[in-house]
CSV table of C-alpha atoms in Angstrom, one decimal:
chain,number,residue,atom,x,y,z
K,1030,MET,CA,-5.5,-1.7,5.1
K,1031,GLN,CA,-7.3,1.0,5.6
K,1032,GLN,CA,-4.7,3.8,5.4
K,1033,LEU,CA,-4.4,1.6,1.9
K,1034,LYS,CA,-8.4,1.9,1.9
K,1035,ALA,CA,-8.2,5.1,2.4
K,1036,LYS,CA,-5.7,6.3,-0.4
K,1037,ILE,CA,-7.2,4.5,-3.5
K,1038,GLU,CA,-11.0,5.3,-2.4
K,1039,GLU,CA,-9.3,9.5,-3.0
K,1040,LEU,CA,-7.9,7.8,-5.9
K,1041,GLU,CA,-10.8,7.0,-7.8
K,1042,ASP,CA,-12.7,10.7,-6.6
K,1043,VAL,CA,-9.8,12.6,-8.0
K,1044,ALA,CA,-10.4,10.1,-11.1
K,1045,LEU,CA,-14.0,9.8,-12.0
K,1046,THR,CA,-14.1,14.2,-10.8
K,1047,VAL,CA,-11.5,14.4,-14.2
K,1048,LEU,CA,-13.3,12.4,-15.6
K,1049,GLU,CA,-16.8,13.8,-15.7
K,1050,ARG,CA,-14.7,17.3,-16.4
K,1051,GLY,CA,-13.4,16.4,-19.5
K,1052,THR,CA,-10.4,19.3,-19.3
K,1053,ARG,CA,-6.6,17.8,-18.0
K,1054,PRO,CA,-6.1,17.2,-15.0
K,1055,THR,CA,-4.3,20.3,-12.7
K,1056,SER,CA,-1.7,20.6,-10.3
K,1057,LYS,CA,-2.8,19.0,-7.5
K,1058,GLU,CA,-4.8,16.5,-9.4
K,1059,LEU,CA,-2.1,15.5,-11.2
K,1060,GLN,CA,-0.3,15.3,-7.8
K,1061,SER,CA,-3.0,13.1,-6.0
K,1062,LEU,CA,-3.1,10.6,-9.0
K,1063,GLN,CA,0.4,10.1,-8.8
K,1064,ASP,CA,0.0,8.0,-5.7
K,1065,PHE,CA,-1.1,5.7,-7.8
K,1066,ASP,CA,2.1,4.2,-7.6
K,1067,LEU,CA,2.9,4.2,-3.9
K,1068,VAL,CA,-0.6,2.5,-3.9
K,1069,ILE,CA,1.0,-0.4,-6.5
K,1070,GLN,CA,4.2,-0.5,-4.2
K,1071,THR,CA,2.5,-0.7,-1.0
K,1072,LEU,CA,0.5,-4.0,-2.7
K,1073,ALA,CA,3.1,-5.6,-3.6
K,1074,GLY,CA,4.7,-5.2,-0.2
K,1075,LEU,CA,2.3,-6.6,1.5
K,1076,SER,CA,2.0,-9.4,-0.8
K,1077,GLY,CA,5.5,-10.0,-1.2
K,1078,PHE,CA,5.4,-10.4,3.0
K,1079,TYR,CA,2.1,-11.9,2.8
K,1080,ASP,CA,3.4,-15.1,0.3
K,1081,ARG,CA,6.7,-15.2,2.3
K,1082,VAL,CA,4.7,-15.7,5.8
K,1083,GLN,CA,2.5,-18.5,3.8
K,1084,LYS,CA,5.8,-20.2,2.4
K,1085,GLN,CA,6.8,-19.8,6.1
K,1086,VAL,CA,4.4,-21.4,7.6
K,1087,ASP,CA,4.3,-24.0,4.9
K,1088,GLU,CA,7.8,-25.2,5.0
K,1089,ALA,CA,9.0,-24.6,8.8
K,1090,GLY,CA,4.9,-24.0,11.0
K,1091,PRO,CA,5.0,-20.6,12.9
K,1092,ALA,CA,5.6,-17.5,11.0
K,1093,ASP,CA,8.3,-15.1,11.5
K,1094,LEU,CA,7.4,-12.0,10.9
K,1095,PRO,CA,10.5,-10.3,11.2
K,1096,THR,CA,13.0,-12.6,8.6
K,1097,ALA,CA,9.5,-11.8,6.7
K,1098,ALA,CA,9.1,-8.3,7.3
K,1099,LYS,CA,12.8,-7.9,5.8
K,1100,GLY,CA,12.5,-8.3,2.4
K,1101,VAL,CA,9.5,-5.6,2.5
K,1102,THR,CA,12.1,-2.5,0.8
K,1103,LEU,CA,9.1,0.3,1.4
K,1104,GLU,CA,10.7,1.3,5.1
K,1105,ARG,CA,7.2,2.1,6.5
K,1106,LEU,CA,5.6,-0.4,5.6
K,1107,ARG,CA,8.0,-2.3,6.7
K,1108,ASP,CA,7.4,-1.1,10.4
K,1109,ARG,CA,3.7,-0.7,9.9
K,1110,LEU,CA,4.8,-4.7,9.4
K,1111,LEU,CA,6.7,-5.1,13.0
K,1112,SER,CA,4.8,-2.9,14.7
K,1113,PRO,CA,3.3,-4.6,17.6
K,1114,SER,CA,-0.2,-2.9,15.9
K,1115,GLY,CA,1.7,-2.7,13.0
K,1116,LEU,CA,-1.1,-5.3,11.0
K,1117,GLN,CA,-4.1,-3.0,12.0
K,1118,ASP,CA,-2.6,-0.1,10.2
K,1119,ALA,CA,-0.7,-1.6,7.3
């Protein structure tokens, strides 16, 4: 979550800089702005994961994190969710 927060803050800075400057973004700024897609995919993966965990808890009691993580299509995110400290780093 900290990495996601940092990426969103970086994207906010780039977007504000481009808007305040009033010119086309540089190639580096465009590359940074393309990270919006990664942020959206990561949020979608986390949302789906937590939805599956909630459904498991509602239906069966304890959560089965490996099963819930199987639905996460972003491999790096799935690996972080399954690592011992992963939920703190996701």
